[in-house]
Amino acid sequence: MYDVKFGLDTFGDVTADTHGVPLPYPEVLRNVVEQGVLSDRVGVDAFSVGEHHRPDFAISAPDIVLAALAARTERITLGTAVTVLSSDDPVRVYERFATLDALSHGRAELTLGRGSFTESFPLFGFDLADYEVLFEEKLEIFAALRSEQHVHWEGSTRAPLDAEIYPKTERGTLDAWIGVGGSPESVVRAARHRFPLMLAIIGGAPDRFAPYVDLYHRALDQLHPEQPRLPVGVHSPGFVWDDDAQARELLFPHFKANRDRIGRERGWPPSSIAELHEEADHGALFVGSPDSVAEKIAATVRTLGLSRFDLKYSNGPMPHEQLMHCIELYGTEVIPRVRRLLD
């Protein structure tokens, strides 16, 4: 019997209308809130929004979007995917999300990461040469703040900290994960600071991440032998529609637009329908009918021993109406099927 929570993630991709015309940023943001409200209504456990500072994504202030959702939802956990801690201030991050936690009656969480997109570093005056030390030191501060006691800290990336942070949360801490894309050092770092591990599996077969899960558990056992194990989650892209063929057909142009845009920046070759089929059949893309997606999620949960699975349902300029139908199918059909398969 697996005790698994199921989430949905979005970066607030700038979507298009049914004629292919990009929507203005304010409308995209309002639509993300509607997607979160629907997620709450159809039984999804968690809704998380990513942070970016570039023209193809609308969400640069996740806590504001989540605060809007806190006022319109009742039970769903509200989180980030991810908060780029390296280019933020950990004290302000803790204050903002402790505030969100209060407004949502204890439903706030974060996933902290270094960020695979780096536009926030020059934007906020940070040197990419300090990529590693910025994250390490700011994570140390955030880890200390979780006690919600007086914190003494000194390092090289900011002035010494000698303070107590407000507001306090009702449960005495904030829930937070570490997002990892496949670096063993990042896995061990998460274990050292005792954060749950969220694996971003965006390409290749999910089972290739099994050694990272094993490394995480071994590191926890060695570093914190008297403490219980912590959860492991997965974040992967996908799309749910009524049948397999139509799901792939609808997804492909938006999948290609997204991959090719990022690929031009990173030196990747253009995407193809063959790549989509390969990722859907054997890789990290969870696309298809509710039955197909549920079977693949259940297999991934079993293989990696997961406590959480988050589907990144936003896919480039895919229209809001299609995303809403995907959310409805995920909540009402996929999640119940996965739970039955795991019983």
mmCIF file of C-alpha atoms in Angstrom:
data_model
loop_
_atom_site.group_PDB
_atom_site.id
_atom_site.type_symbol
_atom_site.label_atom_id
_atom_site.label_comp_id
_atom_site.label_asym_id
_atom_site.label_seq_id
_atom_site.Cartn_x
_atom_site.Cartn_y
_atom_site.Cartn_z
ATOM 1 C CA MET A 1 0.000 0.000 0.000
ATOM 2 C CA TYR A 2 1.467 3.332 -1.102
ATOM 3 C CA ASP A 3 0.582 6.625 0.566
ATOM 4 C CA VAL A 4 1.067 8.986 -2.385
ATOM 5 C CA LYS A 5 0.024 12.589 -2.970
ATOM 6 C CA PHE A 6 -0.612 13.876 -6.489
ATOM 7 C CA GLY A 7 0.120 17.384 -7.675
ATOM 8 C CA LEU A 8 0.025 19.606 -10.732
ATOM 9 C CA ASP A 9 2.771 22.058 -11.695
ATOM 10 C CA THR A 10 2.839 25.015 -14.076
ATOM 11 C CA PHE A 11 5.385 27.648 -15.040
ATOM 12 C CA GLY A 12 2.620 29.941 -16.244
ATOM 13 C CA ASP A 13 3.589 29.435 -19.881
ATOM 14 C CA VAL A 14 2.313 32.233 -22.109
ATOM 15 C CA THR A 15 -0.570 30.438 -23.776
ATOM 16 C CA ALA A 16 -2.370 31.165 -27.029
ATOM 17 C CA ASP A 17 -6.047 31.465 -27.876
ATOM 18 C CA THR A 18 -7.770 29.001 -30.207
ATOM 19 C CA HIS A 19 -6.443 30.966 -33.202
ATOM 20 C CA GLY A 20 -2.819 30.750 -32.023
ATOM 21 C CA VAL A 21 -2.592 34.354 -30.827
ATOM 22 C CA PRO A 22 -0.563 34.714 -27.585
ATOM 23 C CA LEU A 23 -2.609 35.938 -24.636
ATOM 24 C CA PRO A 24 -1.532 39.013 -22.643
ATOM 25 C CA TYR A 25 0.309 38.309 -19.387
ATOM 26 C CA PRO A 26 -2.547 39.470 -17.118
ATOM 27 C CA GLU A 27 -4.951 37.017 -18.744
ATOM 28 C CA VAL A 28 -2.428 34.183 -18.495
ATOM 29 C CA LEU A 29 -2.016 34.855 -14.774
ATOM 30 C CA ARG A 30 -5.763 34.945 -14.187
ATOM 31 C CA ASN A 31 -6.080 31.673 -16.098
ATOM 32 C CA VAL A 32 -3.429 30.052 -13.886
ATOM 33 C CA VAL A 33 -5.549 30.958 -10.864
ATOM 34 C CA GLU A 34 -8.591 29.373 -12.530
ATOM 35 C CA GLN A 35 -6.529 26.241 -13.201
ATOM 36 C CA GLY A 36 -5.580 26.073 -9.529
ATOM 37 C CA VAL A 37 -9.191 26.541 -8.441
ATOM 38 C CA LEU A 38 -10.261 23.673 -10.716
ATOM 39 C CA SER A 39 -7.442 21.500 -9.360
ATOM 40 C CA ASP A 40 -8.758 22.030 -5.835
ATOM 41 C CA ARG A 41 -12.297 21.199 -6.910
ATOM 42 C CA VAL A 42 -11.446 17.917 -8.701
ATOM 43 C CA GLY A 43 -9.366 16.464 -5.869
ATOM 44 C CA VAL A 44 -5.740 17.184 -6.784
ATOM 45 C CA ASP A 45 -3.569 17.233 -3.642
ATOM 46 C CA ALA A 46 -1.128 20.013 -4.535
ATOM 47 C CA PHE A 47 -0.784 22.873 -7.018
ATOM 48 C CA SER A 48 2.651 24.409 -7.601
ATOM 49 C CA VAL A 49 3.836 27.316 -9.737
ATOM 50 C CA GLY A 50 7.332 27.950 -11.039
ATOM 51 C CA GLU A 51 9.388 31.133 -10.961
ATOM 52 C CA HIS A 52 10.851 32.612 -14.152
ATOM 53 C CA HIS A 53 11.876 36.044 -15.361
ATOM 54 C CA ARG A 54 11.637 35.712 -19.140
ATOM 55 C CA PRO A 55 9.089 36.480 -21.861
ATOM 56 C CA ASP A 56 7.686 32.969 -22.390
ATOM 57 C CA PHE A 57 6.541 32.505 -18.762
ATOM 58 C CA ALA A 58 4.163 34.824 -16.903
ATOM 59 C CA ILE A 59 4.920 33.907 -13.285
ATOM 60 C CA SER A 60 7.767 35.865 -11.714
ATOM 61 C CA ALA A 61 6.161 36.213 -8.255
ATOM 62 C CA PRO A 62 4.807 32.770 -7.264
ATOM 63 C CA ASP A 63 3.784 33.825 -3.760
ATOM 64 C CA ILE A 64 1.375 36.436 -5.178
ATOM 65 C CA VAL A 65 -0.282 33.887 -7.455
ATOM 66 C CA LEU A 66 -0.525 31.414 -4.578
ATOM 67 C CA ALA A 67 -2.007 34.056 -2.272
ATOM 68 C CA ALA A 68 -4.760 34.639 -4.828
ATOM 69 C CA LEU A 69 -5.355 30.893 -4.863
ATOM 70 C CA ALA A 70 -5.384 30.705 -1.068
ATOM 71 C CA ALA A 71 -8.446 32.962 -1.054
ATOM 72 C CA ARG A 72 -10.309 30.804 -3.585
ATOM 73 C CA THR A 73 -9.414 27.237 -2.566
ATOM 74 C CA GLU A 74 -10.139 25.106 0.479
ATOM 75 C CA ARG A 75 -7.916 22.049 0.754
ATOM 76 C CA ILE A 76 -5.189 21.938 -1.886
ATOM 77 C CA THR A 77 -1.524 22.430 -0.913
ATOM 78 C CA LEU A 78 -0.044 25.567 -2.535
ATOM 79 C CA GLY A 79 3.617 25.418 -3.493
ATOM 80 C CA THR A 80 6.432 26.395 -5.827
ATOM 81 C CA ALA A 81 8.191 24.530 -8.629
ATOM 82 C CA VAL A 82 10.744 25.936 -7.949
ATOM 83 C CA THR A 83 11.769 28.937 -5.866
ATOM 84 C CA VAL A 84 15.186 30.029 -7.172
ATOM 85 C CA LEU A 85 16.744 30.495 -3.746
ATOM 86 C CA SER A 86 20.176 31.410 -5.119
ATOM 87 C CA SER A 87 18.953 34.765 -6.454
ATOM 88 C CA ASP A 88 16.519 35.534 -3.641
ATOM 89 C CA ASP A 89 16.906 36.342 0.036
ATOM 90 C CA PRO A 90 16.111 33.332 2.242
ATOM 91 C CA VAL A 91 14.798 35.538 5.036
ATOM 92 C CA ARG A 92 12.310 37.258 2.722
ATOM 93 C CA VAL A 93 11.359 33.907 1.197
ATOM 94 C CA TYR A 94 10.601 32.504 4.649
ATOM 95 C CA GLU A 95 8.620 35.598 5.621
ATOM 96 C CA ARG A 96 6.539 35.553 2.422
ATOM 97 C CA PHE A 97 5.680 31.876 2.653
ATOM 98 C CA ALA A 98 5.006 31.975 6.381
ATOM 99 C CA THR A 99 2.505 34.699 5.510
ATOM 100 C CA LEU A 100 1.023 32.536 2.747
ATOM 101 C CA ASP A 101 0.846 29.642 5.197
ATOM 102 C CA ALA A 102 -1.222 31.763 7.585
ATOM 103 C CA LEU A 103 -3.587 32.990 4.886
ATOM 104 C CA SER A 104 -4.102 29.460 3.551
ATOM 105 C CA HIS A 105 -4.580 27.836 6.985
ATOM 106 C CA GLY A 106 -1.344 25.840 6.785
ATOM 107 C CA ARG A 107 -1.362 24.869 3.102
ATOM 108 C CA ALA A 108 1.899 26.505 1.942
ATOM 109 C CA GLU A 109 5.014 24.638 0.845
ATOM 110 C CA LEU A 110 8.105 25.371 -1.264
ATOM 111 C CA THR A 111 10.437 23.494 -3.530
ATOM 112 C CA LEU A 112 13.832 25.167 -3.370
ATOM 113 C CA GLY A 113 16.297 24.954 -6.245
ATOM 114 C CA ARG A 114 19.275 26.502 -7.942
ATOM 115 C CA GLY A 115 17.273 27.040 -11.123
ATOM 116 C CA SER A 116 17.901 25.514 -14.548
ATOM 117 C CA PHE A 117 17.146 28.954 -16.028
ATOM 118 C CA THR A 118 19.614 31.595 -14.932
ATOM 119 C CA GLU A 119 18.032 34.882 -16.032
ATOM 120 C CA SER A 120 17.337 35.853 -12.411
ATOM 121 C CA PHE A 121 21.063 36.083 -11.576
ATOM 122 C CA PRO A 122 21.985 39.137 -13.692
ATOM 123 C CA LEU A 123 18.506 40.589 -13.180
ATOM 124 C CA PHE A 124 19.031 40.793 -9.419
ATOM 125 C CA GLY A 125 22.741 41.558 -9.528
ATOM 126 C CA PHE A 126 24.272 38.133 -8.826
ATOM 127 C CA ASP A 127 27.326 36.668 -10.520
ATOM 128 C CA LEU A 128 26.826 33.267 -12.179
ATOM 129 C CA ALA A 129 30.367 32.436 -11.087
ATOM 130 C CA ASP A 130 28.902 32.216 -7.558
ATOM 131 C CA TYR A 131 26.173 29.752 -8.642
ATOM 132 C CA GLU A 132 27.204 26.996 -6.218
ATOM 133 C CA VAL A 133 28.141 29.058 -3.166
ATOM 134 C CA LEU A 134 25.007 31.213 -3.412
ATOM 135 C CA PHE A 135 22.748 28.188 -3.196
ATOM 136 C CA GLU A 136 24.756 26.411 -0.528
ATOM 137 C CA GLU A 137 24.895 29.390 1.828
ATOM 138 C CA LYS A 138 21.316 30.500 1.278
ATOM 139 C CA LEU A 139 20.082 26.954 1.810
ATOM 140 C CA GLU A 140 22.019 26.861 5.104
ATOM 141 C CA ILE A 141 20.166 30.001 6.184
ATOM 142 C CA PHE A 142 16.777 28.673 5.106
ATOM 143 C CA ALA A 143 17.413 25.358 6.864
ATOM 144 C CA ALA A 144 18.204 27.245 10.069
ATOM 145 C CA LEU A 145 15.086 29.406 9.722
ATOM 146 C CA ARG A 146 12.869 26.304 9.702
ATOM 147 C CA SER A 147 13.271 26.058 13.481
ATOM 148 C CA GLU A 148 11.587 29.484 13.761
ATOM 149 C CA GLN A 149 14.016 30.299 16.565
ATOM 150 C CA HIS A 150 16.739 32.945 16.780
ATOM 151 C CA VAL A 151 19.276 32.351 13.986
ATOM 152 C CA HIS A 152 23.008 33.174 14.037
ATOM 153 C CA TRP A 153 24.731 32.765 10.669
ATOM 154 C CA GLU A 154 27.864 34.061 8.936
ATOM 155 C CA GLY A 155 29.093 33.446 5.404
ATOM 156 C CA SER A 156 30.483 35.094 2.299
ATOM 157 C CA THR A 157 27.400 35.951 0.221
ATOM 158 C CA ARG A 158 25.563 38.346 2.551
ATOM 159 C CA ALA A 159 25.919 40.197 5.830
ATOM 160 C CA PRO A 160 25.819 38.070 9.012
ATOM 161 C CA LEU A 161 22.376 37.148 10.246
ATOM 162 C CA ASP A 162 21.539 37.505 13.926
ATOM 163 C CA ALA A 163 17.762 37.653 14.130
ATOM 164 C CA GLU A 164 14.453 35.968 14.750
ATOM 165 C CA ILE A 165 12.012 35.890 11.834
ATOM 166 C CA TYR A 166 8.307 36.747 11.802
ATOM 167 C CA PRO A 167 5.545 35.763 11.358
ATOM 168 C CA LYS A 168 5.717 32.322 12.915
ATOM 169 C CA THR A 169 3.697 29.491 11.401
ATOM 170 C CA GLU A 170 1.045 27.662 13.398
ATOM 171 C CA ARG A 171 2.801 24.314 12.985
ATOM 172 C CA GLY A 172 6.235 25.712 13.846
ATOM 173 C CA THR A 173 7.910 25.338 10.456
ATOM 174 C CA LEU A 174 7.383 25.513 6.697
ATOM 175 C CA ASP A 175 7.200 22.413 4.533
ATOM 176 C CA ALA A 176 9.924 22.542 1.894
ATOM 177 C CA TRP A 177 11.472 20.188 -0.676
ATOM 178 C CA ILE A 178 14.770 20.393 -2.557
ATOM 179 C CA GLY A 179 14.398 20.170 -6.334
ATOM 180 C CA VAL A 180 17.137 18.108 -8.008
ATOM 181 C CA GLY A 181 17.732 17.543 -11.707
ATOM 182 C CA GLY A 182 20.201 14.678 -11.458
ATOM 183 C CA SER A 183 23.318 15.864 -9.605
ATOM 184 C CA PRO A 184 24.568 13.425 -6.917
ATOM 185 C CA GLU A 185 25.964 16.385 -4.962
ATOM 186 C CA SER A 186 22.503 17.966 -4.877
ATOM 187 C CA VAL A 187 20.978 14.698 -3.650
ATOM 188 C CA VAL A 188 23.456 14.504 -0.769
ATOM 189 C CA ARG A 189 22.922 18.199 0.027
ATOM 190 C CA ALA A 190 19.182 17.587 0.406
ATOM 191 C CA ALA A 191 19.895 14.697 2.758
ATOM 192 C CA ARG A 192 22.435 16.707 4.774
ATOM 193 C CA HIS A 193 19.919 19.442 5.497
ATOM 194 C CA ARG A 194 17.042 16.914 5.874
ATOM 195 C CA PHE A 195 14.809 18.216 3.110
ATOM 196 C CA PRO A 196 12.504 15.883 1.179
ATOM 197 C CA LEU A 197 13.774 15.218 -2.352
ATOM 198 C CA MET A 198 11.870 16.293 -5.481
ATOM 199 C CA LEU A 199 13.383 14.833 -8.653
ATOM 200 C CA ALA A 200 12.792 16.794 -11.860
ATOM 201 C CA ILE A 201 12.589 14.056 -14.489
ATOM 202 C CA ILE A 202 12.151 15.863 -17.797
ATOM 203 C CA GLY A 203 13.850 13.444 -20.181
ATOM 204 C CA GLY A 204 14.754 9.771 -20.337
ATOM 205 C CA ALA A 205 13.327 6.780 -18.520
ATOM 206 C CA PRO A 206 12.251 7.478 -14.919
ATOM 207 C CA ASP A 207 13.904 4.276 -13.673
ATOM 208 C CA ARG A 208 17.341 5.728 -14.429
ATOM 209 C CA PHE A 209 16.794 7.918 -11.334
ATOM 210 C CA ALA A 210 16.631 4.885 -9.025
ATOM 211 C CA PRO A 211 20.335 5.231 -8.083
ATOM 212 C CA TYR A 212 19.668 8.818 -6.937
ATOM 213 C CA VAL A 213 16.832 7.636 -4.707
ATOM 214 C CA ASP A 214 19.108 4.957 -3.269
ATOM 215 C CA LEU A 215 21.875 7.525 -2.719
ATOM 216 C CA TYR A 216 19.432 9.834 -0.942
ATOM 217 C CA HIS A 217 18.251 7.117 1.441
ATOM 218 C CA ARG A 218 21.802 5.976 2.157
ATOM 219 C CA ALA A 219 22.899 9.555 2.832
ATOM 220 C CA LEU A 220 19.974 10.093 5.190
ATOM 221 C CA ASP A 221 20.796 6.885 7.053
ATOM 222 C CA GLN A 222 24.462 7.866 7.421
ATOM 223 C CA LEU A 223 23.994 11.548 8.227
ATOM 224 C CA HIS A 224 20.889 11.240 10.412
ATOM 225 C CA PRO A 225 20.839 7.634 11.658
ATOM 226 C CA GLU A 226 18.295 8.265 14.412
ATOM 227 C CA GLN A 227 15.833 10.153 12.194
ATOM 228 C CA PRO A 228 13.029 8.704 10.049
ATOM 229 C CA ARG A 229 13.229 8.528 6.255
ATOM 230 C CA LEU A 230 11.928 11.519 4.273
ATOM 231 C CA PRO A 231 9.643 11.557 1.218
ATOM 232 C CA VAL A 232 10.803 11.395 -2.387
ATOM 233 C CA GLY A 233 8.758 12.988 -5.160
ATOM 234 C CA VAL A 234 8.913 13.329 -8.942
ATOM 235 C CA HIS A 235 8.023 16.256 -11.202
ATOM 236 C CA SER A 236 7.536 15.286 -14.876
ATOM 237 C CA PRO A 237 5.836 16.822 -17.924
ATOM 238 C CA GLY A 238 2.675 15.420 -19.432
ATOM 239 C CA PHE A 239 -0.804 15.898 -20.799
ATOM 240 C CA VAL A 240 -4.039 13.963 -20.294
ATOM 241 C CA TRP A 241 -6.771 13.760 -22.928
ATOM 242 C CA ASP A 242 -9.626 11.418 -23.767
ATOM 243 C CA ASP A 243 -7.570 8.986 -25.873
ATOM 244 C CA ASP A 244 -3.905 8.309 -26.544
ATOM 245 C CA ALA A 245 -3.685 9.333 -30.193
ATOM 246 C CA GLN A 246 -5.515 12.612 -29.736
ATOM 247 C CA ALA A 247 -3.455 13.471 -26.639
ATOM 248 C CA ARG A 248 -0.229 13.182 -28.627
ATOM 249 C CA GLU A 249 -1.682 15.028 -31.609
ATOM 250 C CA LEU A 250 -2.841 17.956 -29.476
ATOM 251 C CA LEU A 251 0.359 18.094 -27.456
ATOM 252 C CA PHE A 252 2.946 17.906 -30.226
ATOM 253 C CA PRO A 253 2.901 21.454 -31.672
ATOM 254 C CA HIS A 254 3.101 22.979 -28.184
ATOM 255 C CA PHE A 255 5.693 20.447 -27.004
ATOM 256 C CA LYS A 256 7.790 21.295 -30.067
ATOM 257 C CA ALA A 257 7.378 25.065 -29.675
ATOM 258 C CA ASN A 258 8.506 24.857 -26.040
ATOM 259 C CA ARG A 259 11.442 22.495 -26.636
ATOM 260 C CA ASP A 260 12.676 24.331 -29.728
ATOM 261 C CA ARG A 261 12.560 27.731 -28.038
ATOM 262 C CA ILE A 262 14.631 26.512 -25.089
ATOM 263 C CA GLY A 263 16.748 24.355 -27.372
ATOM 264 C CA ARG A 264 17.874 27.344 -29.418
ATOM 265 C CA GLU A 265 19.321 28.808 -26.205
ATOM 266 C CA ARG A 266 20.996 25.567 -25.127
ATOM 267 C CA GLY A 267 22.200 24.131 -28.422
ATOM 268 C CA TRP A 268 19.653 21.316 -28.727
ATOM 269 C CA PRO A 269 18.524 20.061 -32.154
ATOM 270 C CA PRO A 270 14.916 20.768 -33.192
ATOM 271 C CA SER A 271 12.318 18.489 -31.642
ATOM 272 C CA SER A 272 10.307 15.987 -33.671
ATOM 273 C CA ILE A 273 7.228 13.820 -33.398
ATOM 274 C CA ALA A 274 9.593 10.854 -33.062
ATOM 275 C CA GLU A 275 11.072 12.432 -29.921
ATOM 276 C CA LEU A 276 7.611 12.907 -28.448
ATOM 277 C CA HIS A 277 6.688 9.267 -29.165
ATOM 278 C CA GLU A 278 9.979 8.057 -27.653
ATOM 279 C CA GLU A 279 9.514 10.120 -24.492
ATOM 280 C CA ALA A 280 5.871 9.053 -24.221
ATOM 281 C CA ASP A 281 6.598 5.357 -24.781
ATOM 282 C CA HIS A 282 9.823 4.995 -22.807
ATOM 283 C CA GLY A 283 10.782 8.315 -21.249
ATOM 284 C CA ALA A 284 9.653 11.083 -18.938
ATOM 285 C CA LEU A 285 6.572 12.295 -20.840
ATOM 286 C CA PHE A 286 3.288 11.223 -19.222
ATOM 287 C CA VAL A 287 0.886 11.768 -22.118
ATOM 288 C CA GLY A 288 -2.239 9.919 -23.178
ATOM 289 C CA SER A 289 -5.595 8.738 -21.971
ATOM 290 C CA PRO A 290 -6.371 8.526 -18.252
ATOM 291 C CA ASP A 291 -5.666 4.778 -18.302
ATOM 292 C CA SER A 292 -2.286 5.158 -20.013
ATOM 293 C CA VAL A 293 -1.117 8.036 -17.822
ATOM 294 C CA ALA A 294 -2.308 6.294 -14.659
ATOM 295 C CA GLU A 295 -0.447 3.097 -15.526
ATOM 296 C CA LYS A 296 2.775 4.980 -16.196
ATOM 297 C CA ILE A 297 2.493 7.005 -12.980
ATOM 298 C CA ALA A 298 1.811 3.864 -10.936
ATOM 299 C CA ALA A 299 4.846 2.129 -12.462
ATOM 300 C CA THR A 300 7.041 5.143 -11.661
ATOM 301 C CA VAL A 301 5.761 5.290 -8.077
ATOM 302 C CA ARG A 302 6.570 1.604 -7.576
ATOM 303 C CA THR A 303 10.000 1.784 -9.239
ATOM 304 C CA LEU A 304 11.205 4.819 -7.287
ATOM 305 C CA GLY A 305 9.234 4.331 -4.048
ATOM 306 C CA LEU A 306 7.581 7.730 -4.335
ATOM 307 C CA SER A 307 5.440 9.614 -1.843
ATOM 308 C CA ARG A 308 4.549 12.349 -4.345
ATOM 309 C CA PHE A 309 4.011 12.669 -8.091
ATOM 310 C CA ASP A 310 3.561 16.062 -9.756
ATOM 311 C CA LEU A 311 2.514 16.356 -13.394
ATOM 312 C CA LYS A 312 3.796 19.485 -15.131
ATOM 313 C CA TYR A 313 0.658 19.975 -17.186
ATOM 314 C CA SER A 314 1.558 23.310 -18.826
ATOM 315 C CA ASN A 315 3.109 22.827 -22.253
ATOM 316 C CA GLY A 316 4.213 25.944 -24.063
ATOM 317 C CA PRO A 317 1.405 27.887 -25.770
ATOM 318 C CA MET A 318 -1.262 25.176 -25.321
ATOM 319 C CA PRO A 319 -4.665 26.909 -24.924
ATOM 320 C CA HIS A 320 -6.226 27.387 -21.501
ATOM 321 C CA GLU A 321 -9.325 25.369 -22.457
ATOM 322 C CA GLN A 322 -7.232 22.289 -23.231
ATOM 323 C CA LEU A 323 -5.287 22.673 -19.991
ATOM 324 C CA MET A 324 -8.534 22.841 -18.034
ATOM 325 C CA HIS A 325 -9.765 19.582 -19.575
ATOM 326 C CA CYS A 326 -6.419 17.958 -18.786
ATOM 327 C CA ILE A 327 -6.716 19.070 -15.145
ATOM 328 C CA GLU A 328 -10.245 17.727 -14.877
ATOM 329 C CA LEU A 329 -9.216 14.320 -16.256
ATOM 330 C CA TYR A 330 -6.156 14.184 -13.993
ATOM 331 C CA GLY A 331 -8.187 14.868 -10.869
ATOM 332 C CA THR A 332 -11.322 12.864 -11.594
ATOM 333 C CA GLU A 333 -9.903 9.911 -13.544
ATOM 334 C CA VAL A 334 -6.109 9.583 -13.386
ATOM 335 C CA ILE A 335 -5.593 9.988 -9.630
ATOM 336 C CA PRO A 336 -8.347 7.501 -8.641
ATOM 337 C CA ARG A 337 -6.986 4.984 -11.172
ATOM 338 C CA VAL A 338 -3.429 5.292 -9.835
ATOM 339 C CA ARG A 339 -4.631 4.786 -6.285
ATOM 340 C CA ARG A 340 -6.506 1.626 -7.305
ATOM 341 C CA LEU A 341 -3.428 0.309 -9.139
ATOM 342 C CA LEU A 342 -1.291 0.889 -6.041
ATOM 343 C CA ASP A 343 -3.670 -0.746 -3.560
#
